[in-house]
Structure formats: C-alpha cells, structure tokens
Short mmCIF file of C-alpha atoms and ligand atoms in Angstrom, two decimals:
data_model
loop_
_atom_site.label_atom_id
_atom_site.label_comp_id
_atom_site.label_asym_id
_atom_site.label_seq_id
_atom_site.Cartn_x
_atom_site.Cartn_y
_atom_site.Cartn_z
CA MET A 1 -1.80 8.96 0.45
CA ILE A 2 -1.26 5.35 2.05
CA ARG A 3 -3.96 4.52 4.71
CA ASP A 4 -2.51 3.46 8.06
CA PHE A 5 -2.15 -0.14 9.00
CA ILE A 6 -0.82 -2.40 11.57
CA TYR A 7 2.69 -3.32 10.42
CA LEU A 8 3.52 -7.00 11.34
CA LYS A 9 7.01 -8.36 10.56
CA ALA A 10 7.59 -12.16 10.05
CA ASN A 11 11.32 -13.50 10.20
CA THR A 12 10.42 -16.95 9.46
CA VAL A 13 7.98 -19.07 7.05
CA GLU A 14 6.29 -20.24 10.37
CA GLU A 15 5.87 -16.81 11.94
CA ALA A 16 4.63 -15.46 8.57
CA LEU A 17 1.89 -18.32 8.23
CA ASP A 18 0.79 -17.81 11.78
CA LEU A 19 0.51 -13.94 11.36
CA ILE A 20 -1.57 -14.53 8.16
CA ASP A 21 -3.65 -17.06 10.05
CA GLN A 22 -4.43 -14.76 12.97
CA HIS A 23 -5.27 -11.92 10.93
CA LYS A 24 -6.86 -13.49 7.79
CA GLU A 25 -10.09 -11.28 7.76
CA ASP A 26 -8.02 -8.25 6.59
CA TYR A 27 -4.16 -8.66 5.44
CA LYS A 28 -1.78 -8.17 3.01
CA VAL A 29 1.71 -9.57 2.45
CA ILE A 30 4.51 -7.10 1.60
CA CYS A 31 7.97 -8.32 0.31
CA GLY A 32 9.80 -5.54 -1.61
CA GLY A 33 6.87 -3.36 -2.02
CA GLN A 34 7.86 -2.36 -5.58
CA SER A 35 4.34 -3.25 -6.94
CA LEU A 36 2.34 -3.19 -3.79
CA LEU A 37 3.25 0.32 -2.55
CA ILE A 38 1.99 1.81 -5.87
CA LEU A 39 -1.50 0.15 -5.40
CA MET A 40 -1.44 1.36 -1.57
CA ARG A 41 -0.32 4.63 -2.43
CA GLN A 42 -3.44 4.99 -5.10
CA GLY A 43 -5.68 3.80 -2.39
CA LEU A 44 -6.49 0.52 -4.53
CA VAL A 45 -5.03 -1.55 -1.73
CA ALA A 46 -5.76 -0.63 1.92
CA PRO A 47 -5.16 -3.53 4.19
CA GLU A 48 -5.57 -3.48 8.02
CA HIS A 49 -2.76 -5.57 8.59
CA LEU A 50 0.52 -5.33 6.50
CA ILE A 51 2.57 -8.59 7.03
CA ASP A 52 6.08 -8.06 6.01
CA ILE A 53 8.18 -11.30 4.59
CA LYS A 54 11.15 -9.36 3.29
CA SER A 55 13.36 -10.52 6.17
CA VAL A 56 12.38 -14.15 5.78
CA GLU A 57 15.83 -15.36 5.05
CA GLU A 58 14.99 -19.06 4.82
CA LEU A 59 13.24 -18.15 1.49
CA ASN A 60 16.33 -16.24 0.12
CA TYR A 61 18.34 -19.02 -1.85
CA ILE A 62 19.20 -19.94 -5.35
CA GLN A 63 19.97 -23.87 -5.38
CA PHE A 64 21.03 -26.17 -8.28
CA ASP A 65 20.67 -29.89 -8.29
CA GLU A 66 21.49 -32.07 -11.40
CA LYS A 67 18.30 -34.21 -10.99
CA GLU A 68 15.93 -31.38 -9.24
CA GLY A 69 17.05 -28.52 -11.25
CA LEU A 70 16.93 -24.99 -10.05
CA ARG A 71 15.03 -23.70 -6.91
CA ILE A 72 14.59 -19.96 -6.16
CA GLY A 73 13.30 -18.75 -2.97
CA ALA A 74 10.58 -16.49 -2.81
CA THR A 75 12.36 -13.46 -1.09
CA THR A 76 15.23 -13.72 -3.48
CA THR A 77 15.84 -10.37 -5.17
CA HIS A 78 15.72 -9.93 -9.14
CA ARG A 79 19.53 -8.70 -8.83
CA THR A 80 20.42 -11.81 -6.89
CA VAL A 81 19.17 -13.79 -9.51
CA GLU A 82 20.87 -11.56 -12.17
CA LEU A 83 24.46 -11.79 -10.76
CA SER A 84 24.30 -15.54 -9.73
CA PRO A 85 27.04 -17.29 -11.45
CA LEU A 86 25.06 -20.56 -10.87
CA VAL A 87 22.08 -19.06 -12.62
CA LEU A 88 24.26 -17.73 -15.53
CA GLU A 89 25.89 -21.35 -16.19
CA LYS A 90 22.51 -23.17 -15.78
CA PHE A 91 19.81 -20.89 -17.04
CA PRO A 92 21.45 -18.16 -18.84
CA VAL A 93 17.98 -16.88 -20.10
CA LEU A 94 17.17 -15.86 -16.45
CA VAL A 95 20.14 -13.42 -16.50
CA HIS A 96 19.05 -11.99 -19.80
CA MET A 97 15.72 -11.59 -18.56
CA GLU A 98 16.77 -9.77 -15.36
CA GLU A 99 19.09 -7.53 -17.18
CA ASN A 100 16.21 -6.02 -19.07
CA LEU A 101 13.74 -6.06 -16.08
CA ALA A 102 13.23 -2.57 -14.54
CA SER A 103 16.14 -0.66 -13.01
CA ILE A 104 18.72 -1.70 -10.98
CA GLN A 105 16.99 -0.03 -8.02
CA THR A 106 13.85 -2.02 -8.34
CA ARG A 107 15.84 -5.26 -9.01
CA ASN A 108 17.80 -4.72 -5.76
CA TRP A 109 14.72 -4.68 -3.58
CA GLY A 110 12.03 -6.46 -5.64
CA THR A 111 11.70 -10.26 -5.46
CA ILE A 112 10.83 -13.16 -7.59
CA GLY A 113 8.01 -14.21 -5.28
CA GLY A 114 6.44 -10.68 -5.26
CA ASN A 115 6.62 -10.53 -9.17
CA LEU A 116 4.87 -13.53 -9.66
CA CYS A 117 2.31 -13.06 -7.01
CA HIS A 118 1.40 -9.54 -8.43
CA GLY A 119 0.13 -11.38 -11.47
CA ASP A 120 0.97 -8.73 -13.87
CA PRO A 121 0.52 -10.11 -17.33
CA ALA A 122 3.24 -7.95 -18.60
CA GLY A 123 5.63 -9.29 -15.95
CA ASP A 124 8.85 -10.87 -17.44
CA PRO A 125 9.54 -14.08 -15.19
CA GLY A 126 6.15 -15.65 -15.63
CA PRO A 127 6.48 -16.49 -19.37
CA VAL A 128 10.05 -17.42 -19.02
CA PHE A 129 9.40 -19.84 -16.08
CA MET A 130 6.41 -21.27 -17.98
CA ALA A 131 8.72 -21.91 -21.18
CA LEU A 132 11.21 -23.61 -18.58
CA ASN A 133 8.28 -25.81 -17.32
CA GLY A 134 8.57 -24.27 -13.89
CA ALA A 135 6.40 -24.90 -10.88
CA VAL A 136 5.70 -22.98 -7.80
CA LYS A 137 5.58 -24.18 -4.01
CA ILE A 138 2.71 -22.45 -2.23
CA ALA A 139 2.09 -23.10 1.79
CA SER A 140 -0.68 -22.06 4.35
CA LYS A 141 -0.73 -22.99 7.92
CA GLN A 142 -2.76 -26.07 7.01
CA LYS A 143 -1.22 -27.22 3.78
CA THR A 144 1.49 -27.13 1.31
CA ARG A 145 1.12 -27.47 -2.48
CA THR A 146 2.96 -27.48 -5.60
CA LEU A 147 1.66 -26.26 -8.95
CA THR A 148 2.87 -25.81 -12.25
CA LEU A 149 3.49 -22.37 -13.50
CA ASP A 150 1.07 -22.99 -16.17
CA GLU A 151 -1.78 -23.33 -13.62
CA PHE A 152 -0.47 -20.25 -11.54
CA PHE A 153 -1.77 -17.18 -13.36
CA ILE A 154 -5.47 -16.85 -13.71
CA ASP A 155 -6.40 -13.26 -14.64
CA TYR A 156 -5.22 -9.65 -14.79
CA PHE A 157 -3.30 -9.53 -11.34
CA GLU A 158 -4.89 -12.64 -10.25
CA THR A 159 -3.22 -15.85 -9.31
CA VAL A 160 -4.36 -19.33 -7.88
CA LEU A 161 -3.05 -18.27 -4.27
CA GLU A 162 -6.05 -18.42 -1.83
CA GLU A 163 -6.40 -16.63 1.35
CA GLY A 164 -3.66 -17.69 3.91
CA GLU A 165 -1.19 -18.83 1.38
CA ILE A 166 2.07 -17.61 0.34
CA LEU A 167 4.53 -18.61 -2.47
CA LEU A 168 7.77 -20.38 -1.23
CA GLU A 169 9.59 -21.25 -4.00
CA VAL A 170 9.95 -21.53 -7.80
CA ARG A 171 11.36 -24.90 -9.22
CA LEU A 172 12.89 -25.13 -12.62
CA PRO A 173 13.76 -28.40 -13.87
CA PRO A 174 17.17 -28.99 -15.55
CA ILE A 175 16.94 -28.06 -19.16
CA PRO A 176 16.86 -30.93 -21.34
CA PRO A 177 19.75 -31.90 -23.77
CA ARG A 178 19.48 -30.20 -27.20
CA THR A 179 17.38 -27.66 -25.92
CA ALA A 180 17.43 -23.73 -26.03
CA VAL A 181 15.37 -21.10 -24.02
CA VAL A 182 14.97 -17.75 -25.07
CA TYR A 183 13.10 -14.74 -24.16
CA GLU A 184 12.49 -11.33 -25.59
CA LYS A 185 9.87 -8.46 -25.00
CA PHE A 186 9.24 -5.46 -27.27
CA ASN A 187 9.02 -2.19 -25.61
CA ILE A 188 9.54 1.62 -26.59
CA ILE A 189 11.74 2.45 -23.43
CA LYS A 190 14.50 -0.02 -22.50
CA ASN A 191 13.71 -2.06 -19.35
CA ASP A 192 10.12 -1.09 -19.52
CA GLN A 193 7.51 -3.67 -19.24
CA GLY A 194 6.77 -5.42 -22.59
CA ILE A 195 4.31 -4.38 -24.99
CA ILE A 196 4.29 -7.99 -26.01
CA SER A 197 6.78 -10.63 -25.07
CA VAL A 198 7.67 -14.08 -26.25
CA ALA A 199 9.51 -17.13 -24.45
CA ALA A 200 10.55 -20.11 -26.36
CA SER A 201 11.99 -23.27 -25.52
CA ILE A 202 12.95 -25.72 -28.55
CA THR A 203 13.92 -29.12 -28.10
CA LEU A 204 15.72 -30.91 -31.19
CA ASN A 205 15.59 -34.69 -32.03
CA ASN A 206 19.01 -36.50 -32.32
CA ASP A 207 19.20 -35.63 -35.64
CA GLY A 208 19.61 -32.04 -34.78
CA LEU A 209 17.32 -31.03 -37.50
CA SER A 210 13.82 -31.63 -36.66
CA CYS A 211 11.89 -30.30 -33.59
CA ASN A 212 11.06 -32.91 -30.53
CA ASP A 213 9.30 -30.57 -28.24
CA ALA A 214 8.49 -27.00 -28.05
CA ARG A 215 6.93 -24.66 -25.18
CA ILE A 216 5.94 -21.38 -26.44
CA VAL A 217 4.72 -18.64 -24.06
CA ILE A 218 3.38 -15.11 -24.86
CA GLY A 219 3.16 -12.31 -21.95
CA ALA A 220 1.10 -9.21 -22.18
CA ALA A 221 -1.25 -10.68 -24.89
CA ALA A 222 -3.92 -11.93 -22.72
CA PRO A 223 -5.08 -11.45 -19.05
CA ALA A 224 -2.46 -13.80 -18.01
CA PRO A 225 0.79 -15.23 -19.73
CA ILE A 226 -0.44 -17.82 -22.32
CA ARG A 227 1.02 -21.11 -23.78
CA ALA A 228 0.58 -20.96 -27.57
CA LYS A 229 -0.24 -24.71 -27.84
CA GLU A 230 -1.26 -24.78 -31.45
CA THR A 231 1.90 -22.84 -32.55
CA GLU A 232 3.78 -25.66 -30.51
CA LYS A 233 1.74 -28.32 -32.33
CA LEU A 234 2.64 -26.87 -35.37
CA LEU A 235 6.32 -26.98 -34.71
CA ILE A 236 6.79 -30.36 -33.26
CA GLY A 237 7.99 -33.02 -35.88
CA GLU A 238 8.89 -30.37 -38.41
CA LYS A 239 12.09 -29.26 -39.79
CA ILE A 240 12.85 -25.44 -39.44
CA SER A 241 12.09 -23.55 -42.74
CA LYS A 242 11.18 -19.92 -43.70
CA GLY A 243 7.57 -21.18 -44.39
CA LEU A 244 7.36 -23.02 -41.01
CA LEU A 245 8.43 -19.81 -38.90
CA GLU A 246 5.82 -17.59 -41.05
CA LYS A 247 2.97 -20.23 -40.14
CA ALA A 248 4.06 -20.32 -36.50
CA GLY A 249 4.02 -16.39 -36.24
CA GLU A 250 0.42 -16.36 -37.96
CA LYS A 251 -0.79 -19.30 -35.62
CA ALA A 252 0.60 -17.45 -32.46
CA SER A 253 -1.05 -14.00 -33.47
CA GLU A 254 -4.40 -16.14 -33.65
CA GLU A 255 -3.94 -17.69 -30.51
CA ALA A 256 -3.04 -14.50 -28.71
CA ASP A 257 -5.95 -12.59 -27.09
CA PRO A 258 -4.71 -9.02 -26.50
CA VAL A 259 -6.31 -5.95 -25.76
CA ALA A 260 -5.70 -2.15 -26.67
CA ASP A 261 -4.36 0.10 -24.15
CA ILE A 262 -2.17 3.49 -24.17
CA HIS A 263 0.94 1.26 -25.16
CA ALA A 264 -0.48 -0.40 -28.22
CA SER A 265 -3.99 -1.24 -30.22
CA GLU A 266 -5.03 -4.87 -30.17
CA GLU A 267 -3.91 -5.10 -33.91
CA TYR A 268 -0.51 -3.91 -33.46
CA ARG A 269 -0.12 -6.28 -30.63
CA ARG A 270 -1.06 -9.30 -32.69
CA HIS A 271 1.28 -8.17 -35.31
CA LEU A 272 4.08 -8.30 -32.51
CA VAL A 273 3.16 -11.52 -31.65
CA GLY A 274 3.93 -12.86 -35.14
CA VAL A 275 7.10 -10.93 -35.48
CA LEU A 276 8.46 -11.98 -31.97
CA ILE A 277 7.44 -15.59 -32.46
CA LYS A 278 9.35 -15.99 -35.54
CA LYS A 279 12.40 -14.40 -34.14
CA MET A 280 12.40 -16.28 -31.08
CA VAL A 281 11.68 -19.81 -32.50
CA GLU A 282 14.49 -19.46 -34.92
CA LYS A 283 16.89 -17.89 -32.31
CA ALA A 284 16.09 -21.09 -29.90
CA TRP A 285 16.34 -23.43 -32.79
CA GLU A 286 19.71 -22.16 -33.93
CA GLN A 287 21.00 -22.04 -30.35
CA ALA A 288 19.75 -25.80 -29.91
CA LYS A 289 21.35 -26.89 -33.25
CA ALA A 290 24.59 -25.43 -32.02
CA GLN A 291 24.44 -27.97 -29.12
CA VAL A 292 24.06 -30.95 -31.49
CA LYS A 293 27.25 -30.29 -33.56
CA MET B 1 -2.21 4.52 14.40
CA GLU B 2 0.41 3.59 16.88
CA LYS B 3 3.96 4.66 16.19
CA GLN B 4 6.65 2.01 16.10
CA VAL B 5 10.22 2.33 16.83
CA LEU B 6 12.87 2.78 13.77
CA ARG B 7 16.53 2.34 14.31
CA ILE B 8 18.48 3.28 11.25
CA THR B 9 22.04 4.54 10.72
CA VAL B 10 22.29 7.17 8.14
CA ASN B 11 25.53 8.55 6.95
CA SER B 12 27.38 6.57 9.99
CA GLU B 13 24.98 8.42 12.37
CA TYR B 14 22.65 6.46 14.59
CA HIS B 15 19.11 7.40 15.02
CA GLU B 16 16.00 5.95 16.99
CA LEU B 17 12.73 7.40 15.75
CA TYR B 18 9.02 6.96 16.28
CA ILE B 19 7.03 6.76 13.17
CA LYS B 20 3.85 5.63 11.62
CA PRO B 21 4.71 2.21 9.68
CA LYS B 22 3.17 3.75 6.58
CA ARG B 23 6.01 6.34 6.23
CA LEU B 24 8.24 5.85 3.19
CA LEU B 25 11.97 6.09 3.66
CA VAL B 26 12.17 9.27 1.66
CA GLU B 27 9.79 10.97 3.87
CA VAL B 28 11.64 10.19 6.96
CA LEU B 29 15.11 11.19 5.53
CA ARG B 30 13.55 14.21 4.39
CA ASP B 31 11.01 15.51 6.95
CA GLU B 32 12.42 13.58 10.06
CA LEU B 33 16.08 13.91 9.72
CA GLY B 34 16.31 16.92 7.54
CA LEU B 35 18.23 15.54 4.90
CA THR B 36 16.61 17.19 1.95
CA GLY B 37 19.45 16.02 -0.34
CA THR B 38 17.19 13.20 -1.29
CA LYS B 39 14.71 14.47 -3.86
CA LYS B 40 11.24 13.19 -4.05
CA GLY B 41 10.42 13.46 -7.91
CA CYS B 42 7.49 11.20 -9.05
CA ASN B 43 6.79 9.57 -5.89
CA THR B 44 5.76 6.65 -7.88
CA GLY B 45 9.07 4.49 -8.48
CA ALA B 46 9.68 5.77 -12.14
CA CYS B 47 12.14 8.63 -11.96
CA HIS B 48 14.82 7.34 -9.43
CA ALA B 49 15.66 10.92 -8.08
CA CYS B 50 15.02 9.70 -4.66
CA THR B 51 17.67 6.86 -4.93
CA VAL B 52 19.74 6.36 -1.40
CA ILE B 53 21.94 3.22 -0.68
CA LEU B 54 20.69 1.11 1.77
CA ASN B 55 22.79 -1.81 3.24
CA GLY B 56 25.35 -1.38 0.12
CA LYS B 57 22.65 -1.45 -2.57
CA THR B 58 20.65 1.31 -4.30
CA VAL B 59 16.93 1.38 -3.72
CA LYS B 60 14.35 4.15 -4.39
CA SER B 61 13.58 5.66 -1.08
CA CYS B 62 9.75 6.77 -2.17
CA SER B 63 9.29 2.75 -2.83
CA VAL B 64 10.69 1.29 0.35
CA LEU B 65 8.77 1.71 3.75
CA ALA B 66 10.97 3.31 6.36
CA ILE B 67 9.99 0.41 8.85
CA GLN B 68 11.31 -1.92 6.28
CA ALA B 69 15.01 -0.39 6.59
CA ASP B 70 14.85 -0.98 10.55
CA GLY B 71 18.19 -2.06 11.47
CA GLY B 72 19.61 -0.91 8.41
CA GLU B 73 22.64 1.41 7.09
CA ILE B 74 21.70 4.28 4.68
CA LYS B 75 23.86 6.46 2.72
CA THR B 76 22.45 9.65 1.29
CA VAL B 77 24.12 12.22 -0.92
CA GLU B 78 24.96 14.11 2.33
CA GLY B 79 27.21 11.18 3.52
CA LEU B 80 29.30 11.11 0.55
CA ALA B 81 31.64 13.92 0.99
CA SER B 82 33.98 13.86 4.24
CA GLY B 83 33.87 17.29 5.57
CA ALA B 84 34.53 19.63 2.74
CA GLU B 85 36.44 17.07 0.83
CA LEU B 86 34.17 15.95 -2.11
CA THR B 87 34.42 12.60 -3.43
CA PRO B 88 36.22 12.15 -7.20
CA LEU B 89 32.72 11.54 -8.43
CA GLN B 90 31.38 14.93 -6.83
CA LYS B 91 34.40 16.80 -8.19
CA SER B 92 34.18 15.26 -11.51
CA PHE B 93 30.41 16.33 -11.82
CA LEU B 94 31.39 19.81 -10.81
CA ASP B 95 34.16 19.97 -13.48
CA HIS B 96 32.04 18.43 -16.25
CA GLY B 97 29.05 20.61 -15.49
CA ALA B 98 26.98 17.10 -14.99
CA TYR B 99 23.83 19.12 -13.64
CA GLN B 100 21.70 21.74 -14.83
CA CYS B 101 18.60 22.19 -12.53
CA GLY B 102 20.49 19.63 -10.17
CA PHE B 103 17.31 17.65 -9.44
CA CYS B 104 18.46 14.47 -10.52
CA THR B 105 22.06 14.86 -9.32
CA SER B 106 21.89 13.16 -5.96
CA GLY B 107 20.16 10.14 -7.30
CA MET B 108 22.59 10.02 -10.06
CA LEU B 109 25.66 10.28 -7.71
CA LEU B 110 24.39 7.55 -5.68
CA SER B 111 23.94 5.37 -8.78
CA ALA B 112 27.18 5.84 -10.11
CA THR B 113 28.83 5.50 -6.51
CA ALA B 114 27.17 2.18 -6.12
CA LEU B 115 28.17 1.22 -10.02
CA LEU B 116 31.87 2.16 -9.19
CA ALA B 117 32.03 0.09 -5.86
CA GLU B 118 31.01 -2.96 -7.85
CA ASN B 119 33.05 -2.19 -10.95
CA SER B 120 35.84 0.35 -10.97
CA LYS B 121 36.56 0.18 -14.79
CA PRO B 122 33.20 0.28 -16.40
CA THR B 123 32.60 0.75 -20.00
CA VAL B 124 30.53 3.58 -21.33
CA GLU B 125 27.99 1.05 -21.87
CA GLN B 126 27.98 -0.33 -18.52
CA ILE B 127 28.07 3.22 -17.18
CA LYS B 128 24.76 3.63 -19.05
CA GLU B 129 23.25 0.74 -17.57
CA GLY B 130 24.41 1.69 -14.04
CA ILE B 131 22.30 4.98 -14.19
CA HIS B 132 19.55 3.64 -16.53
CA GLY B 133 16.79 4.13 -14.06
CA ASN B 134 17.71 7.66 -13.09
CA LEU B 135 15.94 10.20 -15.15
CA CYS B 136 17.16 13.54 -16.07
CA ARG B 137 14.56 16.09 -17.25
CA CYS B 138 17.32 18.28 -18.18
CA THR B 139 18.56 15.64 -20.25
CA GLY B 140 22.27 16.18 -19.46
CA TYR B 141 23.06 12.54 -19.58
CA ASN B 142 26.09 12.89 -21.92
CA SER B 143 27.82 15.07 -19.58
CA ILE B 144 26.93 12.66 -16.56
CA ILE B 145 28.29 9.99 -18.62
CA ARG B 146 31.55 11.70 -19.22
CA ALA B 147 31.82 12.65 -15.57
CA VAL B 148 31.78 9.11 -14.50
CA LYS B 149 33.96 8.09 -17.04
CA ALA B 150 36.65 10.65 -16.11
CA VAL B 151 36.84 9.06 -12.73
CA THR B 152 37.16 5.53 -14.17
CA GLU B 153 40.32 6.99 -15.95
CA GLY B 154 41.99 7.91 -12.85
CA LYS B 155 41.78 11.88 -13.15
CA TYR B 156 40.26 12.20 -9.82
CA GLU B 157 42.70 9.91 -7.84
CA GLU B 158 44.28 11.29 -4.69
CA GLY B 159 47.29 13.52 -5.66
CA SER B 160 46.45 14.01 -9.37
CA GLN B 161 45.19 17.43 -8.93
C1 FAD C 1 9.26 1.37 -12.46
C2 FAD C 1 9.05 -0.02 -12.22
C3 FAD C 1 9.44 -0.94 -13.31
C4 FAD C 1 8.96 -2.44 -13.29
N1 FAD C 1 9.12 -3.15 -14.59
C5 FAD C 1 9.11 -4.29 -14.72
C6 FAD C 1 9.46 -5.18 -15.79
O1 FAD C 1 10.08 -4.74 -16.68
N2 FAD C 1 9.34 -6.49 -15.78
C7 FAD C 1 8.65 -7.08 -14.69
O2 FAD C 1 8.28 -8.19 -14.53
N3 FAD C 1 8.26 -6.31 -13.47
C8 FAD C 1 8.58 -4.97 -13.48
N4 FAD C 1 8.10 -4.42 -12.40
C9 FAD C 1 7.43 -5.01 -11.28
C10 FAD C 1 8.62 -5.42 -10.10
O3 FAD C 1 9.63 -5.84 -10.59
C11 FAD C 1 7.88 -6.60 -9.35
O4 FAD C 1 6.55 -6.75 -9.43
C12 FAD C 1 8.43 -6.52 -8.21
O5 FAD C 1 9.60 -7.38 -8.38
C13 FAD C 1 7.63 -7.30 -7.28
O6 FAD C 1 8.36 -7.85 -6.11
P1 FAD C 1 8.26 -7.22 -4.52
O7 FAD C 1 8.85 -8.14 -3.87
O8 FAD C 1 8.42 -5.71 -4.71
O9 FAD C 1 6.50 -7.37 -4.45
P2 FAD C 1 5.75 -6.60 -3.58
O10 FAD C 1 5.27 -5.28 -4.10
O11 FAD C 1 6.04 -6.65 -2.09
O12 FAD C 1 4.33 -7.57 -3.67
C14 FAD C 1 3.63 -7.69 -5.06
C15 FAD C 1 2.34 -8.38 -4.59
O13 FAD C 1 2.85 -9.89 -4.43
C16 FAD C 1 2.28 -10.29 -3.05
N5 FAD C 1 3.40 -11.22 -2.48
C17 FAD C 1 4.74 -10.89 -2.68
N6 FAD C 1 5.57 -11.94 -1.95
C18 FAD C 1 4.57 -12.74 -1.81
C19 FAD C 1 4.66 -14.17 -1.51
N7 FAD C 1 5.90 -14.75 -1.27
N8 FAD C 1 3.57 -14.98 -1.25
C20 FAD C 1 2.39 -14.54 -1.68
N9 FAD C 1 2.28 -13.20 -1.88
C21 FAD C 1 3.15 -12.43 -2.18
C22 FAD C 1 2.04 -9.09 -2.12
O14 FAD C 1 0.98 -9.24 -1.37
C23 FAD C 1 1.60 -8.25 -3.44
O15 FAD C 1 0.01 -8.44 -3.81
C24 FAD C 1 8.43 -2.96 -12.31
C25 FAD C 1 8.19 -2.23 -11.25
C26 FAD C 1 8.27 -0.61 -11.12
C27 FAD C 1 8.12 -0.06 -9.99
S1 FES C 2 10.62 9.84 -6.35
FE1 FES C 2 11.03 7.95 -6.14
S2 FES C 2 11.23 7.17 -8.11
FE2 FES C 2 10.57 9.26 -8.42
S1 FES C 3 19.96 18.06 -13.99
FE1 FES C 3 18.02 18.77 -13.87
S2 FES C 3 17.05 16.84 -13.90
FE2 FES C 3 19.06 16.39 -14.21
#
C-alpha cells in the first residue's frame, strides 16, 4: 500500500526547485514513477511531499550541436530518445540501447533523468553515457554544477545528488573521428535488466590499425557502473589480435566486483564480463576501422 | 489526507473526480469509473495487463499515479468499439481465438492498437516487439500474433467481410 503524501506539481524548473527548497525536510521527486512507485508500493520510500516534475516541459528536449554534442533534458522519455532521427544519426548506440530497455509502456513514461537518478547499477543508460564521456548538469535553488557521469554514481541506488538538487540534463560530447561506441547486455529474458552489461568506445589512430583511446564500462558488476581502466590501458597503443582480446577479457573480469544474486553467481558474472568485453571491443574496433577506409 | 481534483477524459467522456493523490490510474479506472476491462495483474509493473493509452501512448495504468494523468485523454478497452461495432483488431482476435482466459486481452488489444497506429504494416518481428511487454499466462502468443498480422493484411477492412 502506498502511504499518503502531499502532492505538489511543478511546471517549471524554478517551481520545482522552490517546492523542493520549501519542503526539504521530507520530500521525494517523482518523474515517470516507473521505478519510484515500485519502492513506494513496498513502503521502502514514504515521503511526506511528492514533487512531480513530469510536466516540466523545459526539460523535455534533445538538441545537437557539432561543437557541444548532444543534450538530453531530464524529463525526456526513453521512447523519445529511441524514436529520435537526430539520435539515430549522431548516437546510434543510444537507439540500440533504448530498443532493449524494458517495454514500450515503460519507455513511453519513464525518463532519462529518472533512470540515472534511480542509480540502479543494472541500468542501461549509465554505462553507455559513461563510455560516451558524458556529463550531467545538476541544480538546486542555490547553485548549478556540472559533473562527469564517471563521478555521478556512488553506490547501489545512490548518486552524488544532494538534498535539494535535481538533474537537469545529460551532455554527450560529439563522438570523435575513427571512433565507434557499442553496448550490449546479457539477460535471460529479452529487454530485462542486464545480468552483466558492457559499453565500449574505441578510437583508432590515423593508421586505422592501433588503438588511440578506449573507454570501457561495465554495468551490474559492482555497486555502480565502473570504468575498466586497467583494461583500457591494456588496449591503448596496441593492434587488435585474438590474444589482445583474450587478455582484455581476463583483465576486465579481474576489475569487476560483482555480487551473487538470484540472477547469477559471482563467478558466472565474472565469466560474462570476459565474454562481453571480448565481443564488444572487437565489434567497436571493427566499426571504427570501417570508418577509416 | 486531502483529496484533489482530477480531470480526465476517458473514452471521449470527461470526468471530474476527487481522489487521494496516491491513487493509481488503474484503481481510478476500475473502482471510480467502473471500467473493469482494464485488468490488474501483478500490480508491480511487470505483466502489462493494465495497459491503457494515455495521450496517444501506451502506459501501464498500475505504474502511473492517476493525478499525473490530470488533463489527459485515456483510451481503455471499453473505448475501442463504437457501439456494437468492434474494431478490426477485436474482430480478428475473435476469429483467431487470440485469447484463452482473456486476462491479458485488453492490454494486448491496446498495445496492438497503438502499434498499428504508428505502423500499419508491421512485420511479424515488429508485432512481437509491439506486444513484447504484455505477458499472456495462457501463452497464446502465436494466435495473438496471427490475429494482428491478419489485420495488417487488410482482411478486416471495411466492406471486406
Ligand atoms: C518492468 C521494468 C523494467 C525495466 N527495465 C529496465 C531496463 O532494462 N534497463 C533500465 O535501464 N531500466 C529499466 N527499468 C527502469 C526504468 O526504465 C527507469 O528507472 C525509469 O526510466 C525511471 O524513470 P522515471 O522517470 O520513471 O523515474 P522515477 O521512477 O519517477 O524516479 C526514479 C528516481 O529518480 C528520482 N528522480 C527522477 N527524476 C529526477 C530528476 N530530474 N532529478 C533528481 N531526481 C530525479 C526520483 O526521486 C526517484 O528516486 C525498468 C523498469 C520497470 C518497471
Ligand atoms: S498490473 Fe500493471 S503491469 Fe501488471
Ligand atoms: S489469454 Fe490468458 S493470459 Fe492471455
């Protein structure tokens, strides 16, 4: 049973920040409620004030600029991202990610901001945005700040958001030349949350053969999505080979810090990390190489 | 806790109700408006039996606060047929036996209706995508897919029967 609360609807960012500031002793923000209502129904979250930002239209946008890259407002739904021709052209990996995220019904109402702020280590957008070197813009009534996605997630269902703050937008810089970004999750039932997920961004040198830069992110393998930095180091400067992929897979499964749960044992998760890393690095590498020719 | 006003249009009929803000859309539809065609299955967002169309898009009515639908337009299974005249999809579901216990049927019909509104000629793969979230405990998926496919093949167009 959901406990009673006082419902307050914001129509603008300013209204939202004011309402939060006025009720900061006991409030919760709701956007699409796809994650929050589950917790409220279980009685795990029972706020005195529920501040609704779903209708804050000024945060419902997708914009692209050659210099700044892509900006997605917090109240933009998953489905809007999925169906955006702009996103398909500039960041196709996001369309692929969305098509495999939950059901159409969930994507129709759930938002990008809500997904990130929920802080689920098995969420899809987090790892992909991290591989894309993304940042988030956050505001409270007092101040606005911008952080990288790498800094955003802290622990299971915990982010850096402080009391009084809301997420305004995600920023993704333009994808550099000779770069491909790919993402895949392993699950038993299609579109379920991943048991393990891997996002990989590979940038090649001018020669089209060796790796100039790599950003490798693993989801559902730790209390928050993690950058596999040792694996990245191992790839940078090297040419692709079966041996290199093998080593990358091994390194990444050492870097992961998974737990056992009803979906998989710790051992199985580590194994999956190795499998997916090999697959994703190879795929990104090949796609990047195709751009050089 | 104080009740708040909710103004919604359901199946083209305008309603003004007073509800507690914690009420879910499925509860208001079923308990306040008596529209029990919308089914409550899992009540946790997993089964999609409670699917309705809100402002042109399918949502799970168990996972939306009714108050968040304020000012909105909702279509439930009761709003598909006009009078006794069933929609092509409804007729096709009947002809193809695309229901067994019927519990998932209203959600399936609304998902398929939304799919066909976006794409009138979906492939079988796209039909599967379109109803992907809707679980059928009786596992009658094949007949449901056949029923949707038959509509896309023009078998239920006006005058074809
Ligand atoms: C059946 C099901 C399957 C799912 N499968 C997947 C999946 O495969 N992959 C995946 O990634 N996700 C999945 N999800 C999760 C879901 O997609 C997201 O968590 C959802 O999009 C959250 O968005 P929302 O707007 O509904 O957030 P809400 O539920 O409204 O909010 C979630 C949290 O974020 C906070 N919040 C929301 N917006 C803001 C903001 N702008 N600023 C600050 N705080 C904010 C809320 O206070 C709350 O704590 C699934 C969910 C369900 C129900
Ligand atoms: S009752 Fe709404 S998803 Fe199951
Ligand atoms: S017909 Fe029984 S659940 Fe689908």
